[in-house]
């Protein structure tokens, strides 16, 4: 935190007005349910993106990041044109995209003073922990408070999503930004992706002595984007064939009838989404009635459904999940969009070293590159730090 203040001082020659931060997230359960208007249950993690911000009075936005040597600058009154010309690119598309999106949400960009932003982060990039939502949420909250704007955190989540969809060009839902902005210590964000109503649900990991081990396989498949698009299309086709606006409207009891109306592959895609939605609801209920140690079977079933019905797992993720479960995890599943990325294992804190070793050995036996492993703790969402 002090580092980002120092960097701000070095780059701008003055003292930052404040420091804000926002976390990455892990999705505990509810995969590929967001665009089907269903349910997700992510939590904010103890890896954060930090933004030092200082007002300017000349209508200029300058952003710098520890990721990039060169700061990027743009006139606020030029931002719409620069975006229209496709010149908001690379990492700067995230923070400047947020500024642009604030304009789309009603902020008069010729009436705000300007800003210097300096960004640092401990959220690993591209590991499925949403470093993108972390940077968007940190910038969105910083600008809101620095410029005295009147936006709820729910609206800021939509601002971040808008930046990611329209400026970065990634067709993502609102889960990541919601987790990053609405998360709370030892709690998850239970989000209804149709109504966008979010509820904070206590996890109780601390009291139960549980942690989440992230196992990043390091696998990043080039066909992930195509695979994601294909699964979305299958879900849309399934919903159309079943005569519903979205798969959210299909319940477990409807599945036997759906089998006759869908081809075999589409049926399995639909079954994943329908059962996954139910598993999110069951997880929330189980957390409330029996506590976190009782949700393991739901996590395991989620993985099996993604592996067999949705077919978005890869051998490395299956190996990680199997090894973690055999070595004492309460439950484990791949998390994120699939075709690589990370798995998570919910485990007693004292079992983590053994689980981590077992995963390492399982990978070595199969001649797979050793996966990166680290624990995450459910943490507070975006906030002002100083
Ligand atoms: P992730 O799964 O981590 O969200 P994305 O591809 O969605 O992966 O977003 C990662 C991108 O976000 C990076 O390539 C970079 O452009 C941007 N980004 C994330 N964190 C930072 C940061 N601290 N500074 C600059 N850019 C960042
Ligand atoms: Mg992302």
Coordinates of C-alpha atoms and ligand atoms in Angstrom, one line a residue:
X1 CA 0.0 0.0 0.0
X2 CA 2.7 2.4 1.0
X3 CA 4.5 1.2 -2.2
X4 CA 1.8 2.5 -4.4
X5 CA 1.8 5.8 -2.6
X6 CA 5.5 6.0 -3.2
X7 CA 5.1 5.2 -6.8
X8 CA 2.4 7.8 -7.1
X9 CA 4.7 10.4 -5.6
X10 CA 7.6 9.4 -7.9
X11 CA 5.4 9.5 -11.0
X12 CA 3.4 12.6 -10.3
X13 CA 5.6 14.6 -8.0
X14 CA 2.8 15.0 -5.4
X15 CA 1.0 13.2 -2.7
X16 CA -2.0 11.0 -3.6
X17 CA -5.4 12.1 -2.2
X18 CA -6.2 8.5 -1.3
X19 CA -5.7 4.8 -1.8
X20 CA -8.4 2.4 -2.7
X21 CA -8.3 -1.4 -3.3
X22 CA -10.5 -4.2 -4.6
X23 CA -10.0 -7.9 -4.4
X24 CA -10.0 -10.7 -7.0
X25 CA -12.5 -13.5 -6.4
X26 CA -13.0 -17.2 -6.4
X27 CA -16.3 -18.7 -7.5
X28 CA -17.2 -21.2 -4.8
X29 CA -20.0 -22.7 -6.9
X30 CA -22.3 -21.8 -9.8
X31 CA -20.4 -22.2 -13.1
X32 CA -21.8 -21.1 -16.5
X33 CA -25.0 -20.2 -14.7
X34 CA -24.5 -16.4 -14.9
X35 CA -25.5 -16.0 -18.6
X36 CA -28.4 -18.4 -18.1
X37 CA -29.8 -15.9 -15.6
X38 CA -29.2 -18.3 -12.8
X39 CA -27.3 -18.2 -9.5
X40 CA -23.6 -17.9 -8.5
X41 CA -21.8 -17.9 -5.2
X42 CA -18.4 -16.2 -5.5
X43 CA -16.3 -14.7 -2.6
X44 CA -13.8 -11.9 -2.6
X45 CA -10.2 -13.1 -1.8
X46 CA -7.2 -11.7 0.1
X47 CA -5.4 -10.7 -3.1
X48 CA -6.1 -7.1 -4.0
X49 CA -5.5 -4.5 -6.7
X50 CA -4.5 -1.1 -5.1
X51 CA -5.1 2.3 -6.7
X52 CA -3.5 5.5 -5.5
X53 CA -5.5 8.4 -6.9
X54 CA -5.1 12.1 -7.0
X55 CA -7.3 14.8 -8.4
X56 CA -6.2 16.9 -11.4
X57 CA -7.8 20.2 -12.4
X58 CA -7.1 20.1 -16.1
X59 CA -9.5 17.4 -17.3
X60 CA -6.8 14.9 -18.0
X61 CA -6.7 11.3 -16.9
X62 CA -3.4 9.6 -16.5
X63 CA -3.0 6.0 -15.5
X64 CA 0.1 4.1 -14.6
X65 CA 0.6 0.5 -13.5
X66 CA 3.4 -1.5 -12.1
X67 CA 2.6 -3.8 -15.1
X68 CA 3.7 -1.3 -17.7
X69 CA 6.6 1.1 -18.2
X70 CA 4.6 3.9 -19.8
X71 CA 1.8 5.8 -18.2
X72 CA -1.2 6.4 -20.5
X73 CA -3.0 9.8 -20.7
X74 CA -6.2 11.0 -22.3
X75 CA -8.3 14.1 -22.1
X76 CA -11.7 13.4 -20.5
X77 CA -13.5 15.2 -23.3
X78 CA -11.6 13.1 -25.9
X79 CA -12.3 9.7 -24.2
X80 CA -15.5 8.8 -26.2
X81 CA -13.7 9.6 -29.5
X82 CA -10.6 7.7 -28.5
X83 CA -12.8 4.7 -27.6
X84 CA -14.8 4.9 -30.8
X85 CA -11.6 4.8 -32.7
X86 CA -10.6 1.6 -30.9
X87 CA -7.6 3.3 -29.3
X88 CA -8.3 2.2 -25.7
X89 CA -6.2 -0.9 -25.7
X90 CA -4.2 -3.4 -23.6
X91 CA -4.2 -3.0 -19.9
X92 CA -5.2 0.7 -20.0
X93 CA -8.6 -0.4 -21.5
X94 CA -9.6 -1.5 -18.0
X95 CA -9.1 1.7 -16.0
X96 CA -9.9 4.0 -18.9
X97 CA -12.8 1.8 -19.8
X98 CA -14.2 2.4 -16.3
X99 CA -13.9 6.2 -16.8
X100 CA -15.7 5.9 -20.1
X101 CA -18.4 3.6 -18.6
X102 CA -19.0 6.2 -15.8
X103 CA -19.9 8.6 -18.7
X104 CA -22.3 6.0 -20.1
X105 CA -23.9 5.8 -16.6
X106 CA -24.6 9.5 -16.6
X107 CA -21.4 11.3 -15.4
X108 CA -20.7 14.4 -17.4
X109 CA -17.0 13.8 -18.3
X110 CA -16.5 17.4 -19.2
X111 CA -17.6 18.4 -15.7
X112 CA -15.3 16.3 -13.6
X113 CA -11.8 17.5 -12.8
X114 CA -9.4 14.8 -14.0
X115 CA -7.3 12.3 -12.1
X116 CA -4.0 10.5 -11.8
X117 CA -4.2 6.8 -11.1
X118 CA -1.3 4.5 -10.1
X119 CA -2.1 0.8 -9.9
X120 CA -0.4 -2.1 -8.2
X121 CA -1.8 -5.6 -7.6
X122 CA -1.3 -9.0 -5.9
X123 CA -4.0 -10.7 -7.9
X124 CA -2.4 -13.1 -10.3
X125 CA -3.4 -12.3 -13.9
X126 CA -5.2 -14.9 -16.0
X127 CA -5.4 -17.5 -13.3
X128 CA -9.2 -17.3 -13.1
X129 CA -9.2 -15.0 -10.0
X130 CA -10.4 -12.0 -12.0
X131 CA -7.6 -9.5 -11.8
X132 CA -9.8 -7.7 -14.4
X133 CA -12.7 -7.2 -12.0
X134 CA -10.2 -6.2 -9.2
X135 CA -8.7 -3.3 -11.3
X136 CA -12.2 -2.2 -12.6
X137 CA -13.7 -2.2 -9.1
X138 CA -10.8 -0.5 -7.4
X139 CA -10.8 2.3 -10.1
X140 CA -14.6 2.6 -10.0
X141 CA -14.7 3.1 -6.3
X142 CA -11.7 5.4 -6.2
X143 CA -13.2 7.7 -8.9
X144 CA -16.7 7.6 -7.3
X145 CA -15.3 8.8 -3.9
X146 CA -12.7 11.2 -5.3
X147 CA -15.1 12.9 -7.7
X148 CA -18.0 12.8 -5.2
X149 CA -20.3 10.7 -7.5
X150 CA -23.4 9.1 -6.2
X151 CA -23.3 5.4 -7.2
X152 CA -24.2 2.3 -5.3
X153 CA -21.8 -0.6 -5.3
X154 CA -24.4 -2.5 -7.4
X155 CA -24.2 0.2 -10.0
X156 CA -20.4 0.3 -9.9
X157 CA -20.5 -3.5 -10.7
X158 CA -22.4 -2.7 -13.8
X159 CA -20.0 0.1 -14.7
X160 CA -17.1 -2.4 -14.5
X161 CA -19.0 -4.9 -16.5
X162 CA -19.7 -2.3 -19.1
X163 CA -16.0 -1.4 -19.4
X164 CA -15.1 -5.0 -19.8
X165 CA -17.8 -5.7 -22.4
X166 CA -17.6 -2.6 -24.5
X167 CA -14.0 -1.3 -24.1
X168 CA -12.0 -4.5 -23.4
X169 CA -14.4 -6.5 -25.6
X170 CA -14.9 -9.5 -23.2
X171 CA -18.5 -10.7 -23.1
X172 CA -18.5 -11.4 -19.4
X173 CA -21.4 -11.3 -16.9
X174 CA -21.6 -9.3 -13.6
X175 CA -20.4 -12.0 -11.2
X176 CA -16.8 -10.9 -10.8
X177 CA -17.4 -7.2 -10.2
X178 CA -20.3 -8.1 -7.8
X179 CA -17.9 -10.3 -5.8
X180 CA -15.2 -7.7 -5.8
X181 CA -17.5 -4.8 -4.7
X182 CA -19.9 -6.5 -2.4
X183 CA -17.8 -9.2 -0.8
X184 CA -17.3 -9.3 2.9
X185 CA -14.8 -11.1 5.3
X186 CA -15.7 -14.8 5.7
X187 CA -18.7 -14.5 3.5
X188 CA -19.8 -15.2 -0.1
X189 CA -21.9 -13.1 -2.4
X190 CA -25.1 -15.0 -3.5
X191 CA -26.1 -13.4 -6.7
X192 CA -29.2 -13.9 -8.7
X193 CA -28.0 -13.1 -12.2
X194 CA -31.6 -12.4 -13.4
X195 CA -32.7 -9.8 -10.8
X196 CA -29.1 -8.8 -9.9
X197 CA -30.2 -9.0 -6.3
X198 CA -27.1 -9.9 -4.2
X199 CA -27.1 -11.2 -0.7
X200 CA -24.1 -11.7 1.5
X201 CA -24.0 -15.2 2.9
X202 CA -21.8 -16.1 5.9
X203 CA -19.3 -18.9 5.1
X204 CA -18.1 -19.7 8.6
X205 CA -14.8 -21.0 7.3
X206 CA -12.8 -19.3 10.0
X207 CA -14.7 -20.9 12.9
X208 CA -14.7 -24.3 11.2
X209 CA -10.9 -24.0 10.5
X210 CA -11.4 -24.3 6.8
X211 CA -9.5 -22.7 3.9
X212 CA -9.7 -22.8 0.2
X213 CA -6.6 -24.1 -1.7
X214 CA -6.3 -22.7 -5.2
X215 CA -4.6 -25.1 -7.6
X216 CA -3.7 -23.2 -10.8
X217 CA -2.8 -25.8 -13.4
X218 CA -1.2 -23.1 -15.6
X219 CA -3.0 -24.6 -18.6
X220 CA -4.5 -21.9 -20.8
X221 CA -6.1 -23.4 -23.9
X222 CA -6.4 -21.3 -27.0
X223 CA -9.8 -22.8 -27.7
X224 CA -11.2 -21.5 -24.4
X225 CA -12.9 -18.5 -26.0
X226 CA -14.4 -20.7 -28.8
X227 CA -15.5 -23.3 -26.2
X228 CA -17.1 -20.6 -24.0
X229 CA -19.0 -19.3 -27.1
X230 CA -20.1 -22.8 -28.1
X231 CA -21.4 -23.6 -24.6
X232 CA -23.4 -20.3 -24.5
X233 CA -24.9 -21.1 -27.9
X234 CA -25.9 -24.6 -26.7
X235 CA -27.6 -23.1 -23.6
X236 CA -29.5 -20.6 -25.8
X237 CA -30.5 -23.4 -28.2
X238 CA -31.6 -25.5 -25.2
X239 CA -33.7 -22.7 -23.8
X240 CA -35.3 -22.0 -27.2
X241 CA -36.2 -25.6 -27.7
X242 CA -37.7 -25.8 -24.3
X243 CA -39.7 -22.6 -24.9
X244 CA -38.2 -20.6 -21.9
X245 CA -36.4 -17.2 -21.9
X246 CA -33.4 -18.7 -20.2
X247 CA -32.3 -22.0 -18.6
X248 CA -33.0 -20.4 -15.2
X249 CA -36.6 -21.2 -15.9
X250 CA -35.9 -25.0 -16.1
X251 CA -36.1 -27.0 -12.9
X252 CA -34.8 -30.4 -12.0
X253 CA -38.3 -31.8 -12.4
X254 CA -38.4 -30.6 -16.0
X255 CA -35.3 -32.5 -17.0
X256 CA -36.9 -35.9 -17.8
X257 CA -39.3 -34.1 -20.2
X258 CA -36.4 -32.1 -21.7
X259 CA -34.6 -35.2 -22.7
X260 CA -37.2 -35.9 -25.4
X261 CA -37.0 -32.4 -26.8
X262 CA -33.3 -32.0 -27.1
X263 CA -30.4 -33.8 -28.8
X264 CA -28.2 -35.8 -26.5
X265 CA -25.4 -33.2 -26.3
X266 CA -27.7 -30.2 -25.8
X267 CA -29.5 -32.2 -23.1
X268 CA -26.3 -32.7 -21.2
X269 CA -25.4 -29.0 -21.5
X270 CA -28.8 -28.1 -20.2
X271 CA -28.6 -30.7 -17.4
X272 CA -25.3 -29.1 -16.2
X273 CA -26.9 -25.7 -15.9
X274 CA -30.1 -26.8 -14.3
X275 CA -28.4 -29.0 -11.7
X276 CA -25.7 -26.4 -11.1
X277 CA -28.3 -23.8 -10.3
X278 CA -29.9 -26.2 -7.8
X279 CA -26.5 -26.9 -6.3
X280 CA -25.9 -23.1 -5.7
X281 CA -29.3 -23.0 -3.9
X282 CA -28.5 -26.1 -1.9
X283 CA -25.0 -24.8 -1.0
X284 CA -26.6 -21.6 0.4
X285 CA -29.1 -23.6 2.4
X286 CA -26.5 -26.1 3.6
X287 CA -24.2 -23.3 4.8
X288 CA -27.1 -21.8 6.8
X289 CA -28.3 -25.1 8.3
X290 CA -25.3 -27.4 8.6
X291 CA -22.2 -25.2 8.1
X292 CA -19.4 -25.2 5.6
X293 CA -18.0 -28.6 6.3
X294 CA -21.3 -30.0 4.9
X295 CA -21.0 -28.5 1.3
X296 CA -18.2 -30.9 0.1
X297 CA -20.5 -33.2 -1.8
X298 CA -22.0 -30.3 -3.7
X299 CA -18.6 -29.1 -4.8
X300 CA -17.7 -32.6 -6.0
X301 CA -20.9 -33.0 -7.9
X302 CA -20.3 -29.6 -9.5
X303 CA -17.0 -30.8 -10.9
X304 CA -18.4 -34.1 -12.2
X305 CA -21.2 -32.1 -14.0
X306 CA -18.7 -29.8 -15.6
X307 CA -16.5 -32.7 -16.6
X308 CA -19.1 -35.1 -17.9
X309 CA -22.1 -33.0 -18.9
X310 CA -20.7 -29.6 -19.8
X311 CA -17.3 -31.0 -20.9
X312 CA -15.2 -28.0 -20.0
X313 CA -12.7 -29.7 -17.8
X314 CA -9.2 -30.8 -18.8
X315 CA -7.1 -33.7 -17.5
X316 CA -5.0 -31.4 -15.4
X317 CA -8.1 -30.1 -13.6
X318 CA -9.4 -33.6 -13.1
X319 CA -6.1 -34.8 -11.6
X320 CA -6.0 -31.8 -9.3
X321 CA -9.6 -32.4 -8.0
X322 CA -9.1 -36.1 -7.6
X323 CA -5.7 -35.8 -5.8
X324 CA -7.1 -33.1 -3.5
X325 CA -10.2 -35.1 -2.6
X326 CA -8.2 -38.3 -2.0
X327 CA -5.8 -36.4 0.3
X328 CA -8.5 -35.1 2.6
X329 CA -10.2 -32.1 0.9
X330 CA -13.8 -31.8 2.0
X331 CA -14.7 -31.0 -1.6
X332 CA -13.1 -29.9 -4.8
X333 CA -14.0 -28.6 -8.2
X334 CA -12.6 -26.7 -11.2
X335 CA -13.5 -23.1 -11.0
X336 CA -13.9 -20.5 -13.8
X337 CA -14.8 -20.9 -17.4
X338 CA -12.9 -24.1 -18.0
X339 CA -10.5 -25.4 -20.6
X340 CA -7.7 -24.8 -18.2
X341 CA -7.3 -22.4 -15.3
X342 CA -7.6 -23.4 -11.6
X343 CA -9.3 -25.8 -9.3
X344 CA -10.3 -25.1 -5.7
X345 CA -10.3 -27.5 -2.8
X346 CA -12.1 -26.7 0.5
X347 CA -10.1 -28.3 3.3
X348 CA -9.2 -28.1 7.0
X349 CA -6.3 -25.7 7.3
X350 CA -4.0 -28.4 8.8
X351 CA -4.7 -30.8 5.9
X352 CA -3.5 -28.3 3.3
X353 CA 0.2 -29.2 3.3
X354 CA -0.6 -32.9 2.7
X355 CA -3.2 -32.0 0.0
X356 CA -0.7 -29.7 -1.7
X357 CA 2.0 -32.5 -1.7
X358 CA -0.5 -35.0 -3.0
X359 CA -1.4 -32.7 -5.9
X360 CA 2.2 -32.1 -6.7
X361 CA 2.9 -35.9 -6.7
X362 CA -0.1 -36.7 -8.9
X363 CA 1.1 -34.2 -11.5
X364 CA 4.6 -35.5 -11.4
X365 CA 3.5 -39.1 -11.8
X366 CA 1.7 -38.0 -15.0
X367 CA 4.6 -35.9 -16.2
X368 CA 2.5 -32.7 -15.9
X369 CA 4.1 -29.4 -15.0
X370 CA 3.8 -28.7 -11.3
X371 CA 0.7 -26.5 -10.6
X372 CA 0.9 -23.3 -8.6
X373 CA -0.8 -23.7 -5.2
X374 CA -1.9 -21.1 -2.6
X375 CA -4.7 -20.6 -0.1
X376 CA -7.2 -17.8 -0.2
X377 CA -9.4 -16.4 2.5
X378 CA -12.8 -14.9 1.9
X379 CA -12.2 -11.2 2.4
X380 CA -13.7 -7.7 2.3
X381 CA -14.7 -6.2 -1.0
X382 CA -13.6 -2.9 -2.4
X383 CA -12.7 -0.2 0.1
X384 CA -10.7 2.9 0.8
X385 CA -7.5 2.0 2.5
X386 CA -6.0 5.4 3.2
Ligands
LIG1 P1 -8.3 -12.5 -15.1 O1 -8.7 -13.9 -15.1 O2 -7.1 -12.3 -14.3 O3 -9.4 -11.5 -14.9 P2 -8.3 -11.2 -17.7 O4 -7.7 -11.5 -19.0 O5 -9.8 -11.1 -17.6 O6 -7.7 -12.3 -16.6 O7 -7.7 -9.8 -17.2 C1 -6.3 -9.6 -17.1 C2 -5.9 -8.3 -17.7 O8 -6.3 -7.2 -16.8 C3 -4.4 -8.1 -17.8 O9 -3.9 -8.7 -18.9 C4 -4.3 -6.6 -17.8 O10 -4.6 -6.1 -19.1 C5 -5.4 -6.2 -16.9 N1 -4.9 -6.0 -15.5 C6 -5.1 -6.8 -14.4 N2 -4.5 -6.3 -13.3 C7 -3.8 -5.2 -13.7 C8 -2.9 -4.3 -13.1 N3 -2.5 -4.4 -11.8 N4 -2.3 -3.3 -13.9 C9 -2.6 -3.2 -15.2 N5 -3.5 -4.1 -15.8 C10 -4.0 -5.0 -15.1
LIG2 MG1 -11.1 -11.4 -16.1

